[in-house]
Amino acid sequence: MNTPSNRSLISLWHQMALGSLWAVIGLTCIVDLRRRYWWEEGGAWWLVPALVGATYLITGVGFAMLRAWARRVMTFLMILSAFVFFSSGIMGGIMLDNLVLLWIGLAGCALATYTEVFIWRSLGRTARMKNPQFTVFALGLASFAFGPFT
């Protein structure tokens, strides 16, 4: 079974809403390819947003459908998303004095952090104790990602 029986109905619906939100963000990334005229840029640079968008779309749908594999992939994606939003959004917004970029970075970093905390809290205490590699992986990746900023 993909979900523990001790999770409340609110927690399950909350996971479905978060998964749907991240799936819409992935779909937006894919749809944005049409607007950006990727065929004029040349090269394979269009492949990067297509892969990122497809990853978020597939993982978001799996997370909304309460799949266990999607929770593991979403953990990695949220750490990566928080790093990207922090480094490009917040730091870029401060250094370039661009308030729109700053607010987008703050919102994205907050959403990624919120999703990561939700995944961590929804595991339950017994699951966190039985699977310490999940915690070690998340903390190790976060320290690696944010190490240059501390």
Coordinates of N, CA, C and O in Angstrom, one line a residue:
M1 N 0.8 -1.2 0.0 CA 0.0 0.0 0.0 C 0.9 1.2 0.0 O 1.9 1.3 0.6
N2 N 0.5 2.3 -0.7 CA 1.3 3.4 -0.8 C 1.2 4.5 0.3 O 2.1 5.3 0.5
T3 N 0.1 4.5 1.0 CA -0.1 5.4 2.1 C -0.3 4.7 3.4 O -1.0 3.7 3.4
P4 N 0.3 5.2 4.4 CA 0.1 4.6 5.7 C -1.4 4.8 6.2 O -2.0 5.8 5.9
S5 N -1.9 3.8 6.9 CA -3.3 3.9 7.3 C -3.5 4.9 8.4 O -4.7 5.3 8.7
N6 N -2.5 5.3 9.1 CA -2.7 6.3 10.2 C -2.7 7.7 9.8 O -2.8 8.6 10.6
R7 N -2.6 8.0 8.5 CA -2.7 9.4 8.0 C -4.1 9.9 7.9 O -5.0 9.1 7.6
S8 N -4.3 11.1 8.3 CA -5.7 11.6 8.3 C -6.1 12.0 6.9 O -5.3 12.1 5.9
L9 N -7.4 12.1 6.7 CA -8.0 12.5 5.4 C -7.5 13.9 5.0 O -7.3 14.1 3.8
I10 N -7.4 14.8 5.9 CA -6.9 16.1 5.6 C -5.4 16.0 5.0 O -5.1 16.7 4.0
S11 N -4.6 15.2 5.6 CA -3.2 15.0 5.1 C -3.2 14.5 3.7 O -2.4 14.9 2.9
L12 N -4.1 13.5 3.4 CA -4.1 12.9 2.1 C -4.6 13.9 1.1 O -4.0 14.0 0.0
W13 N -5.6 14.7 1.4 CA -6.1 15.7 0.5 C -5.1 16.8 0.3 O -4.9 17.4 -0.8
H14 N -4.4 17.1 1.3 CA -3.3 18.1 1.3 C -2.2 17.7 0.3 O -1.7 18.5 -0.5
Q15 N -1.8 16.4 0.4 CA -0.8 15.9 -0.5 C -1.3 15.9 -1.9 O -0.6 16.2 -2.8
M16 N -2.6 15.6 -2.1 CA -3.1 15.7 -3.5 C -3.1 17.1 -4.0 O -2.8 17.3 -5.2
A17 N -3.4 18.1 -3.2 CA -3.4 19.5 -3.6 C -1.9 19.9 -3.9 O -1.7 20.6 -5.0
L18 N -1.0 19.6 -3.1 CA 0.4 19.9 -3.4 C 0.9 19.2 -4.6 O 1.6 19.9 -5.5
G19 N 0.6 18.0 -4.8 CA 1.0 17.3 -6.0 C 0.4 17.9 -7.3 O 1.1 18.1 -8.3
S20 N -0.8 18.3 -7.2 CA -1.5 19.0 -8.3 C -0.8 20.3 -8.6 O -0.7 20.7 -9.8
L21 N -0.5 21.1 -7.6 CA 0.2 22.3 -7.8 C 1.5 22.2 -8.5 O 1.8 22.9 -9.5
W22 N 2.3 21.2 -8.1 CA 3.6 21.0 -8.7 C 3.5 20.5 -10.1 O 4.3 20.7 -11.0
A23 N 2.4 19.7 -10.4 CA 2.1 19.2 -11.7 C 1.8 20.4 -12.6 O 2.2 20.4 -13.8
V24 N 1.0 21.3 -12.1 CA 0.6 22.5 -12.9 C 1.9 23.3 -13.2 O 2.1 23.9 -14.3
I25 N 2.8 23.4 -12.2 CA 4.0 24.2 -12.4 C 4.9 23.5 -13.5 O 5.4 24.2 -14.4
G26 N 4.9 22.2 -13.5 CA 5.7 21.5 -14.6 C 5.0 21.6 -15.9 O 5.7 21.8 -16.9
L27 N 3.7 21.6 -16.0 CA 3.0 21.8 -17.2 C 3.2 23.2 -17.7 O 3.4 23.4 -18.9
T28 N 3.2 24.2 -16.8 CA 3.5 25.6 -17.2 C 4.9 25.7 -17.8 O 5.1 26.4 -18.8
C29 N 5.9 25.0 -17.3 CA 7.2 25.0 -17.8 C 7.3 24.4 -19.2 O 8.0 25.0 -20.1
I30 N 6.5 23.4 -19.5 CA 6.4 22.8 -20.8 C 5.7 23.7 -21.8 O 6.1 23.9 -22.9
V31 N 4.6 24.3 -21.4 CA 3.8 25.2 -22.2 C 4.6 26.5 -22.6 O 4.5 27.0 -23.7
D32 N 5.5 26.9 -21.7 CA 6.3 28.1 -21.9 C 7.3 27.9 -23.0 O 7.7 28.9 -23.6
L33 N 7.6 26.7 -23.4 CA 8.5 26.5 -24.5 C 7.9 27.0 -25.8 O 8.6 27.6 -26.7
R34 N 6.6 27.0 -26.0 CA 5.9 27.5 -27.2 C 6.1 29.0 -27.2 O 6.2 29.6 -28.3
R35 N 6.0 29.7 -26.1 CA 6.0 31.1 -26.1 C 7.5 31.6 -26.3 O 7.6 32.7 -26.8
R36 N 8.5 30.9 -25.9 CA 9.8 31.4 -25.9 C 10.5 31.2 -27.3 O 11.7 31.6 -27.4
Y37 N 9.9 30.7 -28.3 CA 10.5 30.5 -29.6 C 11.8 29.8 -29.5 O 12.9 30.3 -30.0
W38 N 11.8 28.6 -29.0 CA 13.0 27.8 -28.8 C 13.6 27.4 -30.1 O 14.8 27.2 -30.2
W39 N 12.9 27.4 -31.2 CA 13.4 27.0 -32.5 C 14.3 28.0 -33.1 O 15.1 27.7 -33.9
E40 N 14.2 29.3 -32.6 CA 15.1 30.3 -33.1 C 16.4 30.4 -32.4 O 17.4 30.9 -32.9
E41 N 16.5 29.9 -31.2 CA 17.7 29.9 -30.4 C 18.8 28.9 -30.9 O 20.0 29.2 -30.8
G42 N 18.3 27.9 -31.5 CA 19.3 26.9 -32.0 C 19.9 26.0 -30.9 O 19.7 26.3 -29.7
G43 N 20.5 24.9 -31.2 CA 21.1 24.1 -30.2 C 20.0 23.2 -29.5 O 18.8 23.2 -29.9
A44 N 20.4 22.6 -28.5 CA 19.5 21.8 -27.7 C 19.1 22.4 -26.4 O 18.7 21.7 -25.4
W45 N 19.1 23.7 -26.3 CA 18.8 24.4 -25.0 C 17.3 24.2 -24.7 O 16.9 24.4 -23.5
W46 N 16.4 24.0 -25.6 CA 15.0 23.7 -25.4 C 14.8 22.5 -24.6 O 13.8 22.3 -23.9
L47 N 15.8 21.6 -24.6 CA 15.6 20.3 -23.9 C 15.6 20.4 -22.4 O 15.0 19.7 -21.7
V48 N 16.4 21.4 -21.9 CA 16.5 21.6 -20.4 C 15.1 21.9 -19.8 O 14.7 21.2 -18.9
P49 N 14.4 23.0 -20.3 CA 13.1 23.2 -19.7 C 12.1 22.1 -20.0 O 11.2 21.9 -19.1
A50 N 12.2 21.4 -21.1 CA 11.3 20.3 -21.4 C 11.5 19.2 -20.4 O 10.5 18.6 -19.9
L51 N 12.7 18.8 -20.1 CA 13.0 17.7 -19.1 C 12.6 18.1 -17.7 O 12.1 17.3 -17.0
V52 N 12.9 19.4 -17.3 CA 12.5 19.9 -16.0 C 11.0 19.9 -15.8 O 10.4 19.4 -14.8
G53 N 10.3 20.4 -16.9 CA 8.9 20.4 -16.8 C 8.3 19.0 -16.8 O 7.3 18.8 -16.0
A54 N 8.8 18.1 -17.6 CA 8.3 16.7 -17.6 C 8.5 16.1 -16.3 O 7.6 15.3 -15.8
T55 N 9.7 16.3 -15.7 CA 10.0 15.7 -14.3 C 9.0 16.2 -13.3 O 8.5 15.4 -12.5
Y56 N 8.8 17.5 -13.3 CA 7.8 18.0 -12.3 C 6.4 17.6 -12.6 O 5.6 17.3 -11.6
L57 N 6.0 17.5 -13.8 CA 4.7 17.1 -14.2 C 4.4 15.6 -13.8 O 3.4 15.3 -13.1
I58 N 5.3 14.7 -14.1 CA 5.2 13.3 -13.8 C 5.2 13.1 -12.3 O 4.4 12.4 -11.7
T59 N 6.2 13.7 -11.6 CA 6.3 13.6 -10.2 C 5.1 14.2 -9.4 O 4.6 13.6 -8.4
G60 N 4.6 15.3 -9.9 CA 3.5 16.0 -9.3 C 2.2 15.1 -9.4 O 1.4 15.0 -8.5
V61 N 2.0 14.5 -10.6 CA 0.9 13.6 -10.8 C 1.0 12.4 -9.9 O 0.0 12.0 -9.2
G62 N 2.2 11.8 -9.8 CA 2.4 10.7 -8.9 C 2.2 11.1 -7.4 O 1.7 10.3 -6.7
F63 N 2.7 12.3 -7.1 CA 2.5 12.7 -5.7 C 1.0 12.9 -5.4 O 0.6 12.6 -4.3
A64 N 0.3 13.5 -6.3 CA -1.1 13.7 -6.1 C -1.9 12.3 -6.1 O -2.9 12.2 -5.4
M65 N -1.4 11.3 -6.7 CA -2.0 10.0 -6.7 C -1.5 9.2 -5.5 O -1.7 8.0 -5.4
L66 N -0.7 9.8 -4.6 CA -0.2 9.2 -3.4 C 0.7 8.0 -3.6 O 0.7 7.0 -2.8
R67 N 1.6 8.1 -4.6 CA 2.6 7.1 -4.8 C 3.8 7.3 -4.0 O 4.3 8.4 -3.7
A68 N 4.4 6.2 -3.5 CA 5.6 6.2 -2.6 C 6.8 6.7 -3.4 O 7.6 7.4 -2.9
W69 N 7.0 6.2 -4.6 CA 8.1 6.7 -5.4 C 8.1 8.2 -5.7 O 9.2 8.8 -5.7
A70 N 6.9 8.7 -5.8 CA 6.8 10.2 -6.1 C 7.2 11.0 -4.8 O 7.8 12.1 -5.0
R71 N 7.0 10.4 -3.7 CA 7.4 11.1 -2.5 C 8.9 11.2 -2.4 O 9.5 12.2 -2.0
R72 N 9.6 10.1 -2.7 CA 11.1 10.1 -2.7 C 11.6 11.1 -3.8 O 12.6 11.8 -3.5
V73 N 11.1 11.1 -5.0 CA 11.6 12.0 -6.0 C 11.2 13.4 -5.7 O 12.0 14.3 -5.9
M74 N 10.1 13.6 -5.1 CA 9.7 15.0 -4.7 C 10.6 15.6 -3.6 O 10.9 16.7 -3.6
T75 N 11.1 14.7 -2.7 CA 12.0 15.2 -1.7 C 13.3 15.7 -2.4 O 13.7 16.8 -2.0
F76 N 13.8 15.0 -3.3 CA 15.0 15.5 -4.1 C 14.7 16.8 -4.8 O 15.4 17.7 -4.8
L77 N 13.5 16.8 -5.5 CA 13.2 18.0 -6.3 C 12.9 19.2 -5.5 O 13.2 20.3 -5.9
M78 N 12.4 19.1 -4.3 CA 12.1 20.2 -3.4 C 13.4 20.8 -2.9 O 13.6 22.0 -2.8
I79 N 14.4 20.0 -2.6 CA 15.7 20.5 -2.1 C 16.4 21.2 -3.3 O 16.9 22.3 -3.1
L80 N 16.3 20.7 -4.5 CA 16.8 21.3 -5.7 C 16.1 22.6 -6.0 O 16.7 23.6 -6.3
S81 N 14.8 22.6 -5.9 CA 14.0 23.8 -6.1 C 14.3 24.9 -5.2 O 14.4 26.1 -5.5
A82 N 14.4 24.6 -3.9 CA 14.7 25.6 -2.9 C 16.1 26.2 -3.2 O 16.2 27.4 -3.1
F83 N 17.0 25.4 -3.6 CA 18.3 25.9 -3.9 C 18.3 26.8 -5.1 O 18.8 27.9 -5.2
V84 N 17.5 26.4 -6.2 CA 17.4 27.3 -7.4 C 16.7 28.6 -7.1 O 17.1 29.6 -7.5
F85 N 15.6 28.5 -6.4 CA 14.8 29.7 -6.1 C 15.6 30.6 -5.2 O 15.6 31.8 -5.3
F86 N 16.4 30.0 -4.2 CA 17.2 30.9 -3.4 C 18.3 31.5 -4.1 O 18.5 32.8 -4.0
S87 N 19.1 30.8 -4.9 CA 20.2 31.3 -5.6 C 19.9 32.3 -6.7 O 20.4 33.4 -6.8
S88 N 18.9 31.9 -7.5 CA 18.6 32.8 -8.7 C 17.6 33.8 -8.3 O 17.7 35.0 -8.7
G89 N 16.6 33.5 -7.6 CA 15.5 34.4 -7.3 C 15.9 35.4 -6.2 O 15.9 36.6 -6.4
I90 N 16.2 34.9 -5.0 CA 16.4 35.8 -3.9 C 17.8 36.6 -4.1 O 17.8 37.8 -4.0
M91 N 18.8 35.8 -4.3 CA 20.1 36.5 -4.5 C 20.2 37.4 -5.7 O 20.7 38.5 -5.7
G92 N 19.6 36.9 -6.9 CA 19.5 37.7 -8.1 C 18.7 38.9 -7.9 O 19.0 40.0 -8.4
G93 N 17.6 38.8 -7.2 CA 16.7 39.9 -6.9 C 17.4 41.0 -6.1 O 17.2 42.2 -6.3
I94 N 18.2 40.5 -5.1 CA 18.9 41.5 -4.2 C 20.0 42.2 -5.0 O 20.1 43.4 -5.0
M95 N 20.8 41.4 -5.7 CA 22.0 41.9 -6.4 C 21.6 42.8 -7.6 O 22.3 43.8 -7.8
L96 N 20.5 42.4 -8.3 CA 20.1 43.2 -9.4 C 19.1 44.3 -9.1 O 18.6 45.0 -10.0
D97 N 18.7 44.3 -7.8 CA 17.7 45.3 -7.4 C 16.4 45.1 -8.2 O 15.7 46.1 -8.6
N98 N 16.0 43.9 -8.4 CA 14.8 43.5 -9.1 C 13.8 43.0 -8.1 O 13.9 41.8 -7.7
L99 N 12.8 43.7 -7.8 CA 11.8 43.3 -6.7 C 10.9 42.2 -7.2 O 10.5 41.3 -6.4
V100 N 10.6 42.1 -8.5 CA 9.7 41.1 -9.0 C 10.5 39.7 -8.9 O 9.9 38.7 -8.4
L101 N 11.7 39.7 -9.3 CA 12.5 38.5 -9.2 C 12.7 38.1 -7.7 O 12.7 36.9 -7.4
L102 N 12.8 39.1 -6.8 CA 13.0 38.8 -5.4 C 11.7 38.1 -4.9 O 11.8 37.1 -4.1
W103 N 10.5 38.7 -5.2 CA 9.3 38.1 -4.7 C 9.0 36.7 -5.3 O 8.5 35.8 -4.6
I104 N 9.3 36.5 -6.5 CA 9.2 35.2 -7.1 C 10.1 34.2 -6.4 O 9.7 33.1 -6.1
G105 N 11.3 34.6 -6.2 CA 12.3 33.8 -5.5 C 11.8 33.4 -4.1 O 11.9 32.3 -3.6
L106 N 11.3 34.4 -3.4 CA 10.8 34.2 -2.0 C 9.6 33.2 -2.0 O 9.5 32.3 -1.2
A107 N 8.7 33.4 -2.9 CA 7.5 32.6 -3.0 C 7.9 31.1 -3.4 O 7.4 30.2 -2.8
G108 N 8.8 31.0 -4.4 CA 9.2 29.7 -4.8 C 10.0 28.9 -3.7 O 9.7 27.7 -3.5
C109 N 10.8 29.7 -3.0 CA 11.6 29.0 -1.9 C 10.7 28.6 -0.8 O 10.8 27.6 -0.2
A110 N 9.7 29.5 -0.5 CA 8.7 29.2 0.6 C 7.9 28.0 0.2 O 7.6 27.1 1.1
L111 N 7.4 27.9 -1.0 CA 6.6 26.7 -1.5 C 7.4 25.4 -1.5 O 6.9 24.4 -1.0
A112 N 8.7 25.5 -1.9 CA 9.5 24.3 -1.9 C 9.8 23.8 -0.5 O 9.8 22.7 -0.2
T113 N 10.1 24.8 0.4 CA 10.3 24.5 1.8 C 9.1 23.9 2.5 O 9.2 22.9 3.2
Y114 N 7.9 24.5 2.2 CA 6.7 24.0 2.7 C 6.4 22.6 2.3 O 6.0 21.7 3.1
T115 N 6.6 22.3 1.0 CA 6.4 20.9 0.5 C 7.3 20.0 1.2 O 6.9 18.8 1.5
E116 N 8.6 20.3 1.3 CA 9.6 19.5 2.0 C 9.2 19.2 3.4 O 9.3 18.0 3.9
V117 N 8.8 20.2 4.1 CA 8.4 20.0 5.5 C 7.1 19.1 5.6 O 7.0 18.3 6.5
F118 N 6.2 19.3 4.7 CA 5.0 18.5 4.6 C 5.4 17.0 4.4 O 4.8 16.1 5.1
I119 N 6.3 16.7 3.5 CA 6.7 15.4 3.2 C 7.4 14.8 4.5 O 7.1 13.7 4.9
W120 N 8.2 15.6 5.1 CA 8.9 15.1 6.4 C 7.9 14.8 7.5 O 8.0 13.8 8.1
R121 N 6.9 15.7 7.7 CA 5.9 15.5 8.7 C 4.9 14.4 8.4 O 4.5 13.8 9.3
S122 N 4.6 14.2 7.2 CA 3.7 13.2 6.8 C 4.2 11.7 6.9 O 3.5 10.8 6.9
L123 N 5.6 11.6 7.0 CA 6.1 10.3 7.2 C 5.8 9.7 8.5 O 5.7 8.5 8.6
G124 N 5.6 10.5 9.5 CA 5.3 9.9 10.8 C 6.6 9.6 11.6 O 7.7 9.4 11.0
R125 N 6.6 9.6 12.9 CA 7.8 9.4 13.7 C 8.4 8.0 13.5 O 9.6 7.9 13.4
T126 N 7.5 7.0 13.4 CA 8.1 5.7 13.3 C 8.7 5.5 11.9 O 9.8 4.8 11.9
A127 N 8.2 6.0 10.9 CA 8.8 5.9 9.6 C 10.1 6.7 9.5 O 11.1 6.2 8.9
R128 N 10.2 7.8 10.2 CA 11.5 8.6 10.2 C 12.5 7.8 11.0 O 13.7 7.9 10.6
M129 N 12.1 7.1 12.0 CA 13.1 6.3 12.8 C 13.5 5.0 12.1 O 14.6 4.6 12.2
K130 N 12.6 4.4 11.4 CA 12.9 3.2 10.6 C 13.8 3.4 9.4 O 14.5 2.6 9.0
N131 N 13.6 4.6 8.8 CA 14.4 4.9 7.6 C 15.2 6.2 7.8 O 14.9 7.2 7.3
P132 N 16.3 6.0 8.5 CA 17.1 7.2 8.8 C 17.9 7.7 7.5 O 18.3 8.8 7.5
Q133 N 18.0 6.8 6.5 CA 18.7 7.2 5.3 C 18.0 8.3 4.6 O 18.6 9.2 3.9
F134 N 16.6 8.4 4.7 CA 15.8 9.5 4.1 C 16.3 10.8 4.7 O 16.5 11.8 4.0
T135 N 16.4 10.9 6.1 CA 16.8 12.1 6.7 C 18.2 12.4 6.4 O 18.6 13.6 6.1
V136 N 19.1 11.5 6.4 CA 20.5 11.7 6.2 C 20.7 12.2 4.7 O 21.5 13.1 4.5
F137 N 20.0 11.6 3.8 CA 20.1 12.0 2.4 C 19.6 13.5 2.2 O 20.2 14.3 1.6
A138 N 18.4 13.8 2.8 CA 17.9 15.2 2.7 C 18.8 16.2 3.3 O 19.1 17.2 2.8
L139 N 19.3 15.9 4.5 CA 20.2 16.9 5.2 C 21.5 17.0 4.5 O 22.1 18.1 4.4
G140 N 22.1 15.9 4.0 CA 23.3 15.9 3.3 C 23.2 16.7 2.0 O 24.1 17.5 1.7
L141 N 22.2 16.5 1.3 CA 22.0 17.2 0.0 C 21.8 18.7 0.3 O 22.3 19.6 -0.4
A142 N 21.0 19.0 1.4 CA 20.8 20.4 1.7 C 22.1 21.1 2.1 O 22.4 22.2 1.7
S143 N 22.9 20.4 2.9 CA 24.2 21.0 3.3 C 25.1 21.2 2.1 O 25.9 22.1 2.1
F144 N 25.1 20.2 1.2 CA 25.9 20.4 0.0 C 25.4 21.5 -0.9 O 26.2 22.3 -1.4
A145 N 24.1 21.7 -1.0 CA 23.5 22.7 -1.9 C 23.7 24.1 -1.3 O 24.1 25.0 -2.0
F146 N 23.5 24.2 0.0 CA 23.6 25.5 0.7 C 24.9 25.8 1.3 O 25.1 26.8 2.0
G147 N 25.9 24.9 1.2 CA 27.2 25.0 1.8 C 27.9 26.3 1.4 O 28.5 27.0 2.3
P148 N 28.0 26.7 0.1 CA 28.7 27.9 -0.3 C 28.1 29.2 0.3 O 28.8 30.2 0.3
F149 N 26.8 29.1 0.7 CA 26.2 30.3 1.2 C 26.3 30.6 2.7 O 25.9 31.6 3.2
T150 N 26.8 29.6 3.4 CA 26.9 29.7 4.8 C 28.3 30.1 5.2 O 29.3 30.1 4.5

